[in-house]
Coordinates of C-alpha atoms in Angstrom, one line a residue:
M1 CA 28.2 -2.6 25.2
A2 CA 30.6 -3.9 22.4
E3 CA 28.1 -6.6 21.5
K4 CA 25.3 -4.1 21.3
S5 CA 27.5 -1.9 19.1
K6 CA 28.4 -4.8 16.9
E7 CA 24.8 -5.9 16.6
R8 CA 23.8 -2.4 15.6
I9 CA 26.5 -2.4 13.0
S10 CA 25.3 -5.6 11.7
D11 CA 21.7 -4.4 11.5
G12 CA 22.8 -1.5 9.3
R13 CA 24.9 -3.8 7.0
W14 CA 22.0 -6.1 6.3
L15 CA 19.9 -3.3 5.3
V16 CA 22.5 -1.5 3.1
A17 CA 23.3 -4.9 1.5
A18 CA 19.6 -5.6 0.8
T19 CA 19.2 -2.2 -0.7
V20 CA 22.1 -2.4 -2.9
G21 CA 20.9 -6.0 -4.0
L22 CA 17.5 -4.6 -4.8
A23 CA 19.0 -1.9 -6.8
L24 CA 20.7 -4.4 -9.0
C25 CA 17.4 -6.4 -9.2
V26 CA 15.6 -3.4 -10.3
A27 CA 18.3 -2.9 -13.0
G28 CA 18.0 -6.6 -14.0
T29 CA 14.3 -6.4 -14.6
E30 CA 14.9 -3.3 -16.8
Y31 CA 17.6 -4.7 -19.2
E32 CA 15.7 -3.5 -22.1
R33 CA 16.0 0.1 -21.0
Y34 CA 19.6 -0.2 -21.8
T35 CA 18.9 0.7 -25.4
A36 CA 22.3 1.8 -26.2
L37 CA 23.6 -1.7 -26.0
W38 CA 21.3 -3.2 -28.6
V39 CA 18.0 -2.8 -30.7
F40 CA 15.1 -5.0 -30.1
E41 CA 12.8 -6.4 -32.8
T42 CA 9.0 -6.2 -32.5
R43 CA 7.7 -8.9 -30.4
S44 CA 5.5 -11.7 -31.5
V45 CA 2.2 -12.8 -30.0
A46 CA 3.6 -16.1 -29.0
E47 CA 6.3 -14.4 -27.2
L48 CA 4.1 -12.2 -25.2
A49 CA 1.8 -15.0 -24.5
S50 CA 4.6 -17.2 -23.2
I51 CA 5.8 -14.4 -20.9
V52 CA 2.4 -13.9 -19.4
V53 CA 2.0 -17.7 -18.9
Y54 CA 5.2 -17.9 -17.4
F55 CA 4.5 -15.3 -14.8
A56 CA 1.2 -16.7 -14.0
A57 CA 2.5 -20.2 -13.6
V58 CA 5.6 -19.2 -11.4
L59 CA 3.6 -16.9 -9.2
A60 CA 1.0 -19.4 -8.8
V61 CA 3.5 -21.9 -7.6
L62 CA 5.0 -19.4 -5.2
V63 CA 1.6 -18.4 -3.9
R64 CA 0.5 -22.1 -3.5
R65 CA 3.8 -22.9 -1.5
T66 CA 3.4 -19.8 0.6
L67 CA -0.3 -20.6 1.5
K68 CA 0.7 -24.3 2.2
S69 CA 3.9 -24.1 4.2
K70 CA 4.0 -20.4 5.4
S71 CA 7.8 -20.8 4.4
R72 CA 9.8 -17.8 3.2
L73 CA 10.7 -18.3 -0.4
Y74 CA 13.7 -15.8 -0.4
R75 CA 15.4 -18.4 1.8
C76 CA 15.1 -21.3 -0.8
K77 CA 18.6 -21.2 -2.1
P78 CA 17.9 -23.7 -4.9
L79 CA 15.3 -21.5 -6.2
L80 CA 17.5 -18.4 -6.1
V81 CA 20.4 -20.3 -7.9
G82 CA 17.9 -21.5 -10.5
L83 CA 16.8 -18.0 -11.2
A84 CA 20.2 -16.9 -11.6
V85 CA 21.2 -19.7 -14.0
V86 CA 18.2 -19.2 -16.3
Q87 CA 18.4 -15.4 -16.2
T88 CA 22.2 -15.6 -17.2
A89 CA 21.3 -18.1 -20.1
G90 CA 18.5 -15.8 -21.3
L91 CA 20.9 -12.7 -21.3
A92 CA 23.4 -14.8 -23.3
G93 CA 20.8 -15.5 -25.8
R94 CA 19.7 -11.9 -26.2
C95 CA 23.5 -11.0 -26.6
M96 CA 23.7 -13.5 -29.4
Q97 CA 20.6 -12.0 -31.1
A98 CA 22.2 -8.6 -30.8
A99 CA 25.3 -9.9 -32.5
G100 CA 23.1 -11.0 -35.4
V101 CA 22.8 -14.7 -34.6
S102 CA 19.3 -16.0 -35.7
L103 CA 18.0 -18.3 -33.0
G104 CA 14.6 -19.0 -34.7
E105 CA 11.2 -18.1 -33.1
P106 CA 11.1 -20.9 -30.4
F107 CA 14.6 -20.1 -29.1
S108 CA 13.7 -16.3 -29.2
V109 CA 10.5 -17.0 -27.0
V110 CA 12.6 -19.0 -24.6
V111 CA 15.3 -16.2 -24.4
S112 CA 12.7 -13.7 -23.7
V113 CA 11.1 -15.9 -21.0
S114 CA 14.4 -16.5 -19.4
M115 CA 15.2 -12.8 -19.4
H116 CA 12.2 -12.2 -16.9
C117 CA 13.7 -14.3 -14.1
A118 CA 14.9 -11.1 -12.4
S119 CA 11.2 -10.0 -12.1
I120 CA 10.6 -13.1 -10.0
L121 CA 13.7 -12.1 -7.9
F122 CA 12.0 -8.7 -7.5
V123 CA 9.0 -10.4 -5.9
L124 CA 11.3 -12.3 -3.6
Y125 CA 12.9 -9.1 -2.6
A126 CA 9.4 -7.7 -1.8
E127 CA 8.7 -10.9 0.4
F128 CA 12.0 -10.2 2.2
F129 CA 11.1 -6.6 2.9
L130 CA 7.6 -7.7 4.2
D131 CA 9.5 -8.6 7.3
V132 CA 10.7 -5.1 7.6
G133 CA 8.8 -2.0 8.8
V134 CA 7.1 -0.1 6.1
R135 CA 9.2 3.0 6.5
K136 CA 12.4 1.1 6.0
A137 CA 11.0 -0.8 3.1
V138 CA 10.0 2.4 1.3
S139 CA 13.3 4.0 2.1
S140 CA 15.3 1.2 0.7
F141 CA 13.2 1.2 -2.5
A142 CA 13.8 4.9 -2.9
F143 CA 17.6 4.4 -2.6
A144 CA 17.4 1.1 -5.0
I145 CA 15.4 3.0 -7.7
A146 CA 18.1 5.9 -7.5
G147 CA 20.8 3.2 -7.7
A148 CA 19.3 1.6 -10.6
G149 CA 19.1 5.0 -12.4
V150 CA 22.9 5.6 -11.6
L151 CA 23.6 2.1 -12.9
Q152 CA 21.8 2.8 -16.2
I153 CA 24.0 5.9 -16.7
L154 CA 27.4 4.5 -15.5
V155 CA 27.1 1.4 -17.7
L156 CA 27.5 3.8 -20.8
G157 CA 31.0 4.9 -19.5
F158 CA 32.4 1.5 -20.4
D159 CA 33.1 -0.2 -23.6
R160 CA 30.2 -2.2 -25.1
T161 CA 31.8 -5.5 -24.2
V162 CA 32.4 -4.5 -20.6
S163 CA 28.9 -3.1 -20.2
I164 CA 27.3 -6.4 -21.4
A165 CA 29.7 -8.3 -19.0
L166 CA 28.4 -6.0 -16.1
L167 CA 24.9 -6.8 -17.0
F168 CA 25.6 -10.5 -16.5
L169 CA 26.5 -9.8 -12.9
F170 CA 23.6 -7.9 -11.8
V171 CA 21.3 -10.9 -10.9
P172 CA 23.9 -13.1 -9.3
I173 CA 25.2 -10.4 -7.1
S174 CA 21.7 -9.4 -6.3
I175 CA 20.9 -13.0 -5.2
G176 CA 24.1 -13.2 -3.2
L177 CA 23.3 -10.0 -1.3
L178 CA 19.8 -11.3 -0.6
I179 CA 21.2 -14.5 0.8
W180 CA 23.8 -12.5 3.0
S181 CA 21.2 -9.9 4.2
D182 CA 18.9 -12.6 5.6
S183 CA 21.9 -14.4 7.3
R184 CA 22.9 -11.0 9.0
Y185 CA 19.3 -10.1 9.8
G186 CA 19.5 -10.9 13.7
A187 CA 16.8 -12.1 16.0
G188 CA 16.8 -8.7 17.8
A189 CA 16.3 -6.8 14.7
R190 CA 13.5 -8.9 13.8
E191 CA 11.8 -8.5 17.0
V192 CA 11.9 -4.8 16.6
E193 CA 10.5 -5.0 13.1
R194 CA 7.6 -7.2 14.4
E195 CA 6.6 -4.4 16.6
D196 CA 6.6 -1.9 13.8
I197 CA 4.7 -4.4 11.5
A198 CA 2.1 -5.0 14.2
A199 CA 1.4 -1.2 14.3
E200 CA 1.3 -1.0 10.4
V201 CA -1.2 -3.8 10.3
R202 CA -3.6 -2.0 12.5
D203 CA -3.1 1.3 10.5
S204 CA -3.7 -0.6 7.0
E205 CA -7.3 -2.0 8.0
S206 CA -8.9 1.3 6.9
F207 CA -6.9 1.6 3.7
A208 CA -7.8 -1.9 2.7
R209 CA -11.4 -1.2 3.4
D210 CA -11.5 2.0 1.4
Y211 CA -9.4 0.7 -1.6
P212 CA -10.5 -2.6 -2.9
F213 CA -7.7 -4.8 -4.1
W214 CA -9.2 -5.2 -7.5
E215 CA -9.5 -1.5 -8.0
Y216 CA -5.7 -1.3 -7.2
C217 CA -4.7 -4.1 -9.7
T218 CA -6.8 -2.6 -12.5
S219 CA -5.2 0.8 -11.9
I220 CA -1.8 -0.7 -12.1
A221 CA -2.6 -2.6 -15.4
L222 CA -4.1 0.3 -17.1
L223 CA -1.5 2.7 -16.0
E224 CA 1.1 0.4 -17.2
V225 CA -0.6 0.1 -20.7
L226 CA -0.6 4.0 -20.9
L227 CA 3.1 4.0 -19.9
I228 CA 4.0 1.4 -22.7
A229 CA 2.2 3.6 -25.2
L230 CA 4.4 6.5 -24.3
H231 CA 7.5 4.6 -24.3
S232 CA 6.8 3.1 -27.6
T233 CA 7.1 6.7 -29.0
V234 CA 10.7 6.7 -28.0
M235 CA 11.7 3.1 -28.9
V236 CA 11.3 3.8 -32.6
T237 CA 14.1 6.3 -32.3
Q238 CA 16.8 4.0 -30.9
D239 CA 19.7 3.3 -33.1
S240 CA 22.5 1.7 -30.8
G241 CA 24.1 5.1 -31.3
G242 CA 23.5 8.7 -30.3
A243 CA 19.7 8.6 -30.1
S244 CA 20.0 5.4 -27.9
F245 CA 22.6 7.0 -25.7
T246 CA 20.3 10.1 -25.0
I247 CA 17.4 7.9 -24.3
Q248 CA 19.4 5.8 -21.8
V249 CA 20.9 8.7 -20.1
T250 CA 17.7 10.6 -19.8
S251 CA 15.9 7.6 -18.4
G252 CA 18.5 7.0 -16.0
I253 CA 18.3 10.5 -14.8
G254 CA 14.5 10.3 -14.5
T255 CA 14.9 7.1 -12.2
L256 CA 17.3 8.7 -10.1
V257 CA 15.1 11.9 -9.6
A258 CA 12.3 9.5 -8.8
G259 CA 14.4 7.9 -6.0
A260 CA 15.2 11.3 -4.6
I261 CA 11.6 12.5 -4.7
F262 CA 10.5 9.4 -2.9
Y263 CA 13.0 9.7 -0.1
A264 CA 12.4 13.5 0.4
L265 CA 8.7 13.1 0.6
L266 CA 9.1 10.3 3.0
R267 CA 11.0 12.4 5.5
Y268 CA 8.1 14.8 5.9
L269 CA 5.1 12.5 5.4
Q270 CA 3.6 9.6 7.1
E271 CA 3.4 6.4 4.9
T272 CA -0.3 6.5 4.1
E273 CA 0.1 10.4 3.3
F274 CA 3.0 9.4 1.2
L275 CA 1.3 6.8 -0.9
E276 CA -1.8 8.9 -1.2
L277 CA 0.1 11.9 -2.6
L278 CA 1.9 9.8 -5.1
R279 CA -1.6 8.3 -6.1
I280 CA -2.8 11.7 -6.9
L281 CA 0.2 12.8 -8.6
V282 CA 0.7 9.8 -10.9
L283 CA -2.2 10.3 -13.2
P284 CA -1.5 13.9 -13.8
L285 CA 2.2 13.2 -14.3
V286 CA 1.3 10.6 -17.1
L287 CA -1.1 13.0 -18.7
V288 CA 1.4 15.7 -18.8
A289 CA 4.0 13.2 -20.2
L290 CA 1.4 12.3 -22.9
Y291 CA 0.7 15.8 -23.9
I292 CA 4.3 16.8 -24.1
S293 CA 5.1 13.8 -26.3
A294 CA 2.2 14.6 -28.6
L295 CA 3.4 18.2 -28.9
F296 CA 7.2 17.5 -29.5
G297 CA 7.4 13.9 -30.8
A298 CA 10.8 12.4 -31.2
S299 CA 12.6 15.9 -30.8
G300 CA 11.4 16.2 -27.3
V301 CA 12.6 12.9 -26.0
P302 CA 14.7 14.4 -23.2
L303 CA 11.7 16.5 -22.1
Y304 CA 9.2 13.7 -21.4
L305 CA 11.5 10.8 -20.5
V306 CA 12.2 12.2 -17.2
P307 CA 8.6 12.4 -16.0
L308 CA 7.9 9.1 -17.9
A309 CA 10.6 7.4 -15.8
V310 CA 9.3 9.0 -12.6
A311 CA 5.8 7.6 -13.7
Y312 CA 7.4 4.1 -14.2
S313 CA 9.1 4.3 -10.7
I314 CA 5.8 5.4 -9.0
L315 CA 4.0 2.6 -10.6
L316 CA 6.7 0.1 -9.4
L317 CA 6.4 1.6 -6.0
F318 CA 2.8 1.0 -5.7
V319 CA 3.5 -2.7 -6.6
W320 CA 6.1 -2.7 -3.9
T321 CA 4.3 -1.2 -1.0
V322 CA 0.6 -1.1 -1.4
P323 CA 0.0 -5.0 -1.1
R324 CA 1.3 -4.5 2.5
N325 CA -2.1 -2.9 3.3
Y326 CA -3.8 -6.2 2.4
R327 CA -3.0 -8.6 5.0
K328 CA -6.2 -10.8 4.9
G329 CA -5.1 -14.2 6.1
N330 CA -1.6 -12.7 7.0
A331 CA -0.5 -13.3 3.6
P332 CA 0.7 -10.0 2.1
F333 CA 3.0 -11.8 -0.2
V334 CA 0.2 -13.4 -2.1
F335 CA -1.3 -9.8 -2.8
T336 CA 2.4 -8.8 -3.9
C337 CA 2.3 -11.6 -6.5
I338 CA -1.1 -10.7 -7.8
A339 CA 0.0 -7.0 -7.9
Y340 CA 3.2 -7.7 -9.9
F341 CA 1.2 -10.0 -12.3
S342 CA -1.2 -7.1 -13.1
Y343 CA 1.9 -4.9 -13.6
R344 CA 3.3 -7.5 -16.0
A345 CA 0.0 -8.2 -17.7
G346 CA -0.4 -4.5 -18.4
W347 CA 3.0 -4.4 -19.9
A348 CA 2.2 -7.3 -22.2
L349 CA -1.3 -5.7 -23.1
G350 CA 0.5 -2.5 -23.8
I351 CA 3.1 -4.2 -26.0
F352 CA 0.4 -6.0 -27.9
G353 CA -1.7 -3.1 -28.5
I354 CA 1.1 -0.7 -29.6
M355 CA 3.7 -3.0 -31.4
I356 CA 1.6 -5.7 -32.7
L357 CA -2.0 -4.5 -33.6
P358 CA -0.9 -1.5 -35.7
N359 CA 1.2 -3.9 -37.9
R360 CA -2.1 -6.1 -38.5
Y361 CA -4.9 -3.6 -38.3
G362 CA -3.4 -0.2 -39.0
E363 CA -2.1 2.7 -37.0
L364 CA -3.8 2.4 -33.6
L365 CA -1.2 4.1 -31.5
E366 CA -3.0 7.3 -30.9
T367 CA -6.3 5.5 -30.4
G368 CA -4.7 3.1 -27.9
I369 CA -3.2 5.9 -25.8
I370 CA -6.6 7.7 -25.8
L371 CA -8.5 4.6 -25.0
A372 CA -6.1 3.7 -22.2
A373 CA -6.2 7.3 -20.8
F374 CA -10.1 7.4 -20.8
S375 CA -10.3 4.0 -19.4
I376 CA -8.1 5.0 -16.3
L377 CA -10.1 8.2 -15.8
L378 CA -13.4 6.3 -16.3
V379 CA -12.5 3.6 -13.9
S380 CA -11.1 6.0 -11.4
S381 CA -14.3 8.3 -11.6
A382 CA -16.6 5.2 -11.3
I383 CA -14.8 4.1 -8.3
R384 CA -14.7 7.5 -6.6
L385 CA -18.4 7.7 -7.1
L386 CA -19.2 4.3 -5.8
K387 CA -17.0 4.9 -2.9
Y388 CA -18.6 8.2 -2.2
R389 CA -22.0 6.6 -2.2
R390 CA -21.0 3.8 -0.2
N391 CA -19.2 5.9 2.3
S392 CA -22.4 8.2 2.5
A393 CA -24.7 5.3 3.1
Q394 CA -22.2 4.0 5.7
R395 CA -22.2 7.4 7.5
L396 CA -26.1 7.5 7.5
D397 CA -26.3 4.0 9.0
E398 CA -23.8 4.9 11.7
A399 CA -25.5 8.1 12.6
R400 CA -29.0 6.1 12.6
E401 CA -27.3 3.6 15.0
V402 CA -25.8 6.2 17.2
A403 CA -29.4 7.8 17.4
E404 CA -31.1 4.7 18.1
L405 CA -28.5 3.8 20.8
Q406 CA -28.9 7.1 22.5
A407 CA -32.5 7.0 22.3
N408 CA -32.6 3.6 23.9
T409 CA -30.1 4.7 26.5
D410 CA -32.2 7.9 27.4
I411 CA -35.3 5.8 27.7
A412 CA -33.6 3.3 30.0
F413 CA -32.1 6.0 32.1
S414 CA -35.5 7.6 32.5
E415 CA -37.1 4.3 33.5
A416 CA -34.1 3.6 36.0
C417 CA -34.8 7.0 37.7
A418 CA -38.4 6.4 37.7
R419 CA -37.8 3.2 39.6
V420 CA -35.4 4.8 42.0
A421 CA -38.0 7.6 42.7
K422 CA -40.8 5.0 43.4
R423 CA -38.5 2.8 45.7
F424 CA -37.7 5.8 47.8
Q425 CA -41.2 7.3 47.6
L426 CA -40.0 10.7 46.0
T427 CA -42.6 13.2 45.0
S428 CA -43.0 14.2 41.2
R429 CA -40.8 17.2 41.5
E430 CA -38.1 15.5 43.6
G431 CA -38.2 12.8 40.7
E432 CA -37.4 15.5 38.3
V433 CA -34.7 16.7 40.4
L434 CA -33.4 13.2 40.9
V435 CA -32.9 12.9 37.0
L436 CA -30.8 16.0 36.9
L437 CA -28.8 14.9 40.0
A438 CA -28.1 11.6 38.4
R439 CA -26.8 13.5 35.3
G440 CA -24.2 15.1 37.6
R441 CA -25.9 18.6 37.7
N442 CA -25.6 21.1 40.5
A443 CA -28.1 22.9 42.4
R444 CA -27.8 26.2 40.3
H445 CA -28.3 24.2 36.9
I446 CA -31.3 22.4 38.5
A447 CA -32.9 25.6 39.5
E448 CA -32.5 27.0 35.9
S449 CA -33.7 23.9 34.3
L450 CA -36.9 23.7 36.5
V451 CA -37.4 27.4 36.8
I452 CA -37.2 27.5 40.4
S453 CA -35.1 29.4 43.0
D454 CA -31.9 28.0 44.3
G455 CA -33.2 27.7 47.7
T456 CA -36.1 25.6 46.5
A457 CA -33.7 23.5 44.5
R458 CA -31.4 22.9 47.6
T459 CA -34.4 21.9 49.6
H460 CA -35.6 19.4 47.1
I461 CA -32.0 17.9 47.1
M462 CA -31.9 17.8 50.9
H463 CA -35.4 15.8 51.0
I464 CA -34.1 13.3 48.4
Y465 CA -30.9 12.7 50.3
Q466 CA -32.9 12.2 53.5
K467 CA -35.4 9.8 51.9
M468 CA -32.6 7.8 50.2
E469 CA -30.5 7.9 53.5
I470 CA -27.3 9.1 51.5
S471 CA -25.0 12.1 52.1
S472 CA -23.6 12.8 48.6
Q473 CA -24.5 13.1 45.0
Q474 CA -22.0 10.4 43.9
V475 CA -23.8 7.8 45.9
L476 CA -27.1 8.8 44.2
M477 CA -25.5 8.4 40.8
D478 CA -24.1 5.0 41.9
I479 CA -27.7 3.9 42.9
V480 CA -29.2 5.1 39.5
D481 CA -26.3 3.5 37.7
D482 CA -27.2 0.0 39.4
E483 CA -30.8 0.4 38.5
L484 CA -29.8 1.4 34.8
R485 CA -27.9 -1.8 34.5
A486 CA -30.8 -3.8 36.0
V487 CA -33.2 -2.1 33.3
M488 CA -30.9 -2.8 30.5
G489 CA -30.1 -6.3 31.5
E490 CA -34.0 -7.1 31.5
R491 CA -34.0 -5.6 28.0
D492 CA -31.2 -7.3 26.2
G493 CA -29.0 -9.2 28.7
A494 CA -26.1 -6.6 28.2
T495 CA -23.3 -6.4 30.7
S496 CA -21.8 -3.1 29.9
F497 CA -23.5 0.3 29.5
P498 CA -22.5 3.9 28.8
I499 CA -22.7 4.9 32.7
S500 CA -19.9 3.2 34.7
S501 CA -20.2 1.5 37.9
D502 CA -17.5 0.7 40.4
R503 CA -17.6 4.5 41.5
R504 CA -18.5 3.9 45.2

């Protein structure tokens, strides 16, 4: 009993540790949202291109190794340590830039690329939670998002130097918790999770069939472009002072609210219902935030930053959860990598369209927002239409197949009854009664169907029993059943049919 209790406590500890580590990881991927600490310059094309190429290269290596060796990358300690070192070096370079040190464009690009190692860690956390049931994975994500929001607010309570020092600890501690959680994740707990995942795989087949993966990735990228467009209207007001403080606090509150919403909905909905509800809500939520930002501008920052943070969290939740439904080749981690690359590609495209293009080709902010919104609506509407037409055609085909199968079965059944009637030399009227008896009808139903009296129907049944030398309707049904099998076997060699044998 003590050992079982200890194992149960251990299981709880690994999940709590992994959730805390994920919260630190999410906070680490969003360093730039801590706007009260520093102000960022406009990004260059070379910087954005380098970040995208970096993500593509690293994720490609991870995918290749996963497909080749089937190993769990979150257990590769050299990889984790390397991410921590590079991330820390990049953060140190960003702090130097914030202090006024000029590093030059090449070093600035290296710093920006290094700062995104936490994003790779997020993908590795996603791989770790692929070995956990979806309900626990989503619950942990909800708590982690809420925890990241709390961290975003609490970091403002410290002196600037202390706050920056805390940021340096996010990724190393997150990596340490991931390693510790894996070591405490016992074999017994893994076996229980495997059962949950097996059921999850069965449930995910219809989702993967109804929602093509390319549609999902396209939606992720376009939504991220739109969110970046909205977020850029806030970034122009940051000043490393009061405005930045308000932005950071409001954004943290929005992220905390998102985590609370996720957990509350998950308590009352199934996983598929939960994701479908968020999918339906995310676009209206973004459009509402867009409308509010257009009305109030910079003066309405607290009003639209909360729904904007919730929208960011929903989008990240899609990246975290939806790839679990695509288990083709039993490699959902591959789909997770592709989904996260779509998320980051949308981020880079949004930054390029909002922060770089306007400086070169004029003010295209409003045009970019409108085009992104209409692109999302157009793609979504086109996909819904194509899906409706495909489902309608599929339903017609299924109905046609069912009708053809039923017609073939009825014809074969009639032929089987005719053979039995001929074998036992039944009259034509007795043959009609035989068909109804073989379908399980009683004397009263036979009399009503053939428009004869009950006595006449019972007389026909008695004669049939005498000629077939049987004493019950069940034996008659078995004889017809055997004859039906013979008929169907002659037609197409089938071995199983709608009417069951083995009833004698």
